[in-house]
Amino acid sequence: MADRDQLVAAIEEATYASSIHNAQPWRFEILGDSIAVSLDADETPRTVDPVGRWALASIGAVVANLELALVAATGQEIATEVRVGDLVPEGELAGGAAYAGRPLAVLTITDVPADDERRAEAASLGGAIRERFTTREPLTGGAPTQVEWAQIAAAVPGSQGVMAAHEAPESLVRALLRLTAAAELERQDDADYLEEVEAWIERTESTGIPAEAVGLPDAEGRIPTRDFNQTPMGSAATGEATFFEHDPALLVLTSGSDAPLDQFLGGYAMQRAMLAATAIGLGIGVLGQALEEVDSRAAVDAAAGEALGGDVVVHQILRLGHPASPLTHPRTPRRPVAEVIL
Ligand SMILES: Cc1cc2nc3c(=O)[nH]c(=O)nc-3n(C[C@H](O)[C@H](O)[C@H](O)COP(=O)(O)O)c2cc1C
């Protein structure tokens, strides 16, 4: 039987995962040698997440971390049973309410020792869990090299094998930046969206995004980072801006369909890609805006299909690059671990 303190420590480590607006909607139940992960949708953002994809992706991200943290802590193989595919959504989809309160994944410590490959992965990707963060700063120190792209792509499939990572070719980068900017522009007339974004800047002591982590907009308007700056607290009001990289490098995470399971695995893959990128020393931005509304998503999928070949569904777009000097902006806070264990 696993030691409870060891499991609590692994859960705490896992909560350093990425989540939509740093809502940290995950909850954990320790059941002997297993940990059930569920979604608490009481406080998840709704306007950016009309069908619950970002809530499910946030749970996927924490599950990716938890697997690595449990292998590192116990040295055993971890069996992850993802239950999202079997679940019938009940009620409102926005913010993931329809999936809330039921186990979305159950991770069990097996009695099989982890093999060398799993241990090495837990050391390298797991070792990056606390180092990883999302940046909205320029990444002007150079794009990832081909070896670095390959390392990131290799980290993505993980145990599920459904998701793929692609370096976006230049034509796709241009299309994605254009569609993201258009989605962002559309949002600027949406009072509910702006109100929600503002509410997630420094939401509480342990949730939301610190104002200092938001960064300045691109002076040349080419890289549409999510405009947390439109709010009265933001820097747009002051007219401040900065110069971003000239040739942004984008990673596109895709699968063949858009079922809730794919949405969960999109977050799982995103987290693993972020950890691999962190281990390499890359800065990581997230461009999720164009994936939130039906029409804009269809345009993204069509552009990705044309550039990459075949029918693809895009689950996340990451901006990757080396920072010119170490990034120093403050980290997002986390809920105390006792608050997320049921
Ligand atoms: C599903 C999902 C979508 C996200 N979309 C965006 C986005 O569009 N723009 C952005 O700047 N950050 C985005 N993020 C990053 C979160 O804001 C970030 O993970 C959270 O604030 C916690 O901060 P950290 O990643 O630095 O730990 C997204 C994260 C997730 C999991």
Coordinates of N, CA, C and O in Angstrom, one line a residue, residues 111-199:
D111 N 2.1 -3.0 -9.1 CA 3.3 -3.6 -8.4 C 4.4 -3.9 -9.4 O 5.3 -4.7 -9.1
V112 N 4.3 -3.4 -10.6 CA 5.4 -3.6 -11.6 C 6.4 -2.4 -11.5 O 6.0 -1.2 -11.6
P113 N 7.6 -2.7 -11.3 CA 8.6 -1.6 -11.3 C 8.7 -0.9 -12.6 O 8.6 -1.5 -13.7
A114 N 8.8 0.5 -12.6 CA 8.9 1.2 -13.9 C 10.2 0.8 -14.6 O 11.2 0.6 -13.9
D115 N 10.1 0.7 -15.9 CA 11.3 0.3 -16.7 C 12.2 1.5 -16.8 O 11.9 2.7 -16.4
D116 N 13.4 1.3 -17.3 CA 14.4 2.4 -17.4 C 13.9 3.6 -18.2 O 14.2 4.7 -17.8
E117 N 13.2 3.3 -19.3 CA 12.7 4.4 -20.1 C 11.7 5.3 -19.3 O 11.8 6.5 -19.4
R118 N 10.8 4.7 -18.6 CA 9.8 5.4 -17.8 C 10.5 6.2 -16.7 O 10.2 7.4 -16.4
R119 N 11.5 5.6 -16.1 CA 12.2 6.3 -15.0 C 13.0 7.5 -15.6 O 13.0 8.6 -15.0
A120 N 13.6 7.3 -16.8 CA 14.3 8.4 -17.4 C 13.4 9.6 -17.7 O 13.7 10.8 -17.5
E121 N 12.2 9.2 -18.2 CA 11.2 10.2 -18.6 C 10.7 11.0 -17.4 O 10.5 12.2 -17.4
A122 N 10.5 10.2 -16.3 CA 10.0 10.8 -15.0 C 11.1 11.8 -14.5 O 10.7 12.8 -13.9
A123 N 12.3 11.5 -14.8 CA 13.4 12.3 -14.3 C 13.5 13.6 -15.2 O 13.6 14.7 -14.7
S124 N 13.4 13.4 -16.5 CA 13.6 14.6 -17.4 C 12.3 15.4 -17.4 O 12.4 16.6 -17.1
L125 N 11.2 14.8 -17.8 CA 10.0 15.6 -17.9 C 9.5 16.0 -16.5 O 9.1 17.1 -16.2
G126 N 9.5 15.0 -15.6 CA 9.0 15.3 -14.2 C 9.9 16.3 -13.6 O 9.4 17.2 -12.8
G127 N 11.2 16.3 -13.9 CA 12.1 17.3 -13.3 C 11.8 18.7 -13.8 O 12.3 19.7 -13.1
A128 N 11.0 18.9 -14.8 CA 10.7 20.2 -15.4 C 9.4 20.7 -14.8 O 9.0 21.9 -15.2
I129 N 8.6 19.9 -14.1 CA 7.3 20.3 -13.6 C 7.3 21.7 -13.0 O 6.4 22.6 -13.3
R130 N 8.2 21.9 -12.0 CA 8.1 23.2 -11.3 C 8.8 24.3 -12.0 O 8.7 25.5 -11.7
E131 N 9.6 24.0 -13.0 CA 10.3 25.0 -13.8 C 9.4 25.6 -14.9 O 9.6 26.7 -15.4
R132 N 8.4 24.8 -15.4 CA 7.6 25.2 -16.5 C 6.7 26.4 -16.2 O 6.2 26.5 -15.1
F133 N 6.5 27.3 -17.1 CA 5.5 28.3 -17.0 C 5.1 28.8 -18.3 O 5.8 28.6 -19.3
T134 N 4.0 29.5 -18.4 CA 3.5 30.1 -19.6 C 4.1 31.5 -19.7 O 4.0 32.3 -18.7
T135 N 4.6 31.9 -20.9 CA 5.1 33.3 -21.0 C 4.3 34.0 -22.1 O 3.8 33.4 -23.0
R136 N 4.2 35.3 -21.9 CA 3.6 36.2 -22.9 C 4.6 37.2 -23.3 O 4.3 38.3 -23.8
E137 N 5.9 36.8 -23.2 CA 7.0 37.7 -23.5 C 7.6 37.4 -24.9 O 7.4 36.3 -25.4
P138 N 8.4 38.3 -25.5 CA 9.1 38.0 -26.7 C 10.0 36.8 -26.5 O 10.6 36.7 -25.4
L139 N 10.2 36.0 -27.6 CA 11.1 34.9 -27.5 C 12.1 35.1 -28.7 O 12.0 34.5 -29.7
T140 N 13.0 36.0 -28.5 CA 13.9 36.5 -29.6 C 15.3 35.9 -29.6 O 16.1 36.3 -30.4
G141 N 15.4 34.8 -28.8 CA 16.8 34.2 -28.8 C 16.9 33.0 -29.8 O 17.9 32.3 -29.7
G142 N 16.0 32.9 -30.7 CA 16.1 31.8 -31.7 C 15.0 30.8 -31.6 O 14.5 30.5 -30.5
A143 N 14.6 30.3 -32.8 CA 13.5 29.2 -32.8 C 14.1 27.9 -32.4 O 15.3 27.7 -32.4
P144 N 13.3 26.9 -32.0 CA 13.8 25.6 -31.7 C 14.5 25.0 -32.9 O 14.2 25.3 -34.1
T145 N 15.6 24.2 -32.6 CA 16.3 23.5 -33.7 C 15.5 22.3 -34.1 O 14.6 21.9 -33.4
Q146 N 15.9 21.6 -35.2 CA 15.2 20.4 -35.6 C 15.4 19.3 -34.5 O 14.4 18.5 -34.3
V147 N 16.5 19.3 -33.8 CA 16.6 18.3 -32.8 C 15.7 18.6 -31.6 O 15.0 17.7 -31.1
E148 N 15.5 19.8 -31.3 CA 14.6 20.2 -30.2 C 13.1 19.9 -30.6 O 12.3 19.4 -29.8
W149 N 12.7 20.2 -31.9 CA 11.4 19.9 -32.3 C 11.1 18.4 -32.1 O 10.1 18.0 -31.7
A150 N 12.1 17.6 -32.5 CA 12.0 16.1 -32.4 C 11.8 15.7 -31.0 O 11.0 14.8 -30.7
Q151 N 12.6 16.3 -30.1 CA 12.5 15.9 -28.7 C 11.1 16.3 -28.1 O 10.5 15.5 -27.4
I152 N 10.5 17.4 -28.6 CA 9.2 17.8 -28.1 C 8.1 16.8 -28.7 O 7.3 16.3 -27.9
A153 N 8.2 16.5 -30.0 CA 7.3 15.6 -30.6 C 7.3 14.2 -30.0 O 6.3 13.6 -29.8
A154 N 8.5 13.8 -29.6 CA 8.7 12.5 -29.0 C 8.0 12.4 -27.6 O 7.6 11.3 -27.1
A155 N 7.8 13.6 -26.9 CA 7.2 13.6 -25.6 C 5.7 13.5 -25.6 O 5.1 13.3 -24.6
V156 N 5.2 13.8 -26.8 CA 3.7 14.1 -26.9 C 2.8 12.9 -26.8 O 1.9 12.9 -26.0
P157 N 3.1 11.8 -27.5 CA 2.1 10.7 -27.5 C 1.8 10.1 -26.1 O 0.7 9.8 -25.7
G158 N 2.9 10.0 -25.3 CA 2.7 9.4 -23.9 C 2.0 8.1 -24.0 O 2.1 7.4 -24.9
S159 N 1.1 7.8 -23.0 CA 0.5 6.5 -22.9 C -0.6 6.3 -23.9 O -1.0 5.2 -24.1
Q160 N -1.2 7.4 -24.4 CA -2.4 7.2 -25.2 C -2.2 7.1 -26.7 O -3.0 6.5 -27.4
G161 N -1.1 7.7 -27.2 CA -0.8 7.5 -28.6 C -1.8 8.1 -29.6 O -1.8 7.8 -30.8
V162 N -2.7 9.0 -29.2 CA -3.7 9.6 -30.1 C -3.3 10.9 -30.7 O -3.6 11.2 -31.8
M163 N -2.5 11.7 -29.9 CA -2.2 13.1 -30.3 C -0.8 13.1 -31.1 O 0.0 12.3 -30.9
A164 N -0.7 14.1 -32.0 CA 0.5 14.3 -32.7 C 0.9 15.8 -32.6 O 0.1 16.6 -32.4
A165 N 2.2 16.0 -32.6 CA 2.8 17.4 -32.5 C 3.4 17.7 -33.8 O 4.2 16.9 -34.4
H166 N 3.2 18.9 -34.4 CA 3.8 19.3 -35.6 C 4.4 20.7 -35.5 O 3.8 21.6 -34.9
E167 N 5.5 20.8 -36.1 CA 6.1 22.1 -36.3 C 5.3 22.8 -37.4 O 5.3 22.2 -38.5
A168 N 4.7 23.9 -37.2 CA 3.8 24.5 -38.3 C 4.7 25.1 -39.4 O 5.6 25.9 -39.1
P169 N 4.5 24.6 -40.6 CA 5.2 25.3 -41.7 C 4.8 26.8 -41.8 O 3.8 27.2 -41.3
E170 N 5.7 27.5 -42.5 CA 5.5 29.0 -42.6 C 4.1 29.4 -43.0 O 3.5 30.3 -42.4
S171 N 3.5 28.7 -44.0 CA 2.2 29.1 -44.5 C 1.2 28.9 -43.4 O 0.2 29.7 -43.2
L172 N 1.3 27.9 -42.6 CA 0.4 27.6 -41.5 C 0.6 28.6 -40.4 O -0.4 29.1 -39.7
V173 N 1.8 29.0 -40.1 CA 2.1 30.0 -39.0 C 1.3 31.3 -39.4 O 0.6 31.8 -38.6
R174 N 1.5 31.7 -40.7 CA 0.8 32.9 -41.1 C -0.7 32.8 -40.9 O -1.4 33.7 -40.4
A175 N -1.3 31.6 -41.3 CA -2.7 31.5 -41.2 C -3.2 31.5 -39.8 O -4.2 32.1 -39.4
L176 N -2.4 30.8 -38.9 CA -2.8 30.7 -37.5 C -2.7 32.1 -36.8 O -3.6 32.4 -36.0
L177 N -1.7 32.8 -37.1 CA -1.6 34.2 -36.5 C -2.7 35.0 -37.0 O -3.3 35.8 -36.2
R178 N -3.1 34.9 -38.3 CA -4.2 35.7 -38.8 C -5.5 35.3 -38.1 O -6.3 36.2 -37.7
L179 N -5.8 34.0 -38.0 CA -7.0 33.6 -37.4 C -7.1 33.9 -35.9 O -8.1 34.2 -35.3
T180 N -5.9 33.8 -35.2 CA -5.9 34.1 -33.8 C -6.1 35.6 -33.6 O -6.9 36.0 -32.7
A181 N -5.5 36.4 -34.5 CA -5.7 37.9 -34.3 C -7.2 38.2 -34.6 O -7.8 39.1 -33.9
A182 N -7.8 37.5 -35.6 CA -9.2 37.8 -35.9 C -10.1 37.4 -34.7 O -11.1 38.1 -34.4
A183 N -9.8 36.3 -34.1 CA -10.6 35.8 -32.9 C -10.5 36.8 -31.8 O -11.4 37.1 -31.1
E184 N -9.2 37.3 -31.6 CA -9.0 38.2 -30.5 C -9.7 39.5 -30.8 O -10.3 40.1 -29.8
L185 N -9.7 40.0 -32.0 CA -10.4 41.2 -32.4 C -11.9 41.1 -32.1 O -12.5 42.0 -31.5
E186 N -12.5 40.0 -32.5 CA -13.9 39.7 -32.3 C -14.2 39.8 -30.8 O -15.2 40.4 -30.4
R187 N -13.3 39.3 -30.0 CA -13.5 39.3 -28.5 C -13.6 40.7 -27.9 O -14.1 40.9 -26.9
Q188 N -13.0 41.6 -28.6 CA -12.8 43.0 -28.0 C -14.2 43.7 -28.0 O -14.3 44.7 -27.3
D189 N -15.2 43.2 -28.7 CA -16.5 43.8 -28.6 C -17.4 43.0 -27.6 O -18.6 43.2 -27.6
D190 N -16.8 42.0 -27.0 CA -17.6 41.1 -26.2 C -17.5 41.4 -24.7 O -16.5 41.0 -24.1
A191 N -18.5 42.1 -24.2 CA -18.3 42.6 -22.8 C -18.2 41.4 -21.8 O -17.4 41.6 -20.9
D192 N -18.9 40.3 -22.1 CA -18.8 39.2 -21.1 C -17.4 38.6 -21.1 O -16.9 38.3 -20.0
Y193 N -16.8 38.5 -22.3 CA -15.4 38.0 -22.4 C -14.5 38.9 -21.6 O -13.7 38.5 -20.8
L194 N -14.6 40.2 -21.9 CA -13.6 41.2 -21.2 C -13.8 41.2 -19.7 O -12.8 41.2 -19.0
E195 N -15.0 41.1 -19.3 CA -15.3 41.0 -17.9 C -14.7 39.8 -17.2 O -14.1 39.8 -16.2
E196 N -14.9 38.6 -18.0 CA -14.3 37.4 -17.4 C -12.8 37.4 -17.4 O -12.2 37.0 -16.4
V197 N -12.2 37.9 -18.4 CA -10.7 38.0 -18.4 C -10.2 38.9 -17.3 O -9.3 38.5 -16.5
E198 N -10.9 40.0 -17.1 CA -10.5 40.9 -16.0 C -10.6 40.2 -14.6 O -9.8 40.3 -13.8
A199 N -11.7 39.4 -14.5 CA -11.9 38.7 -13.2 C -10.8 37.7 -12.9 O -10.7 37.3 -11.8

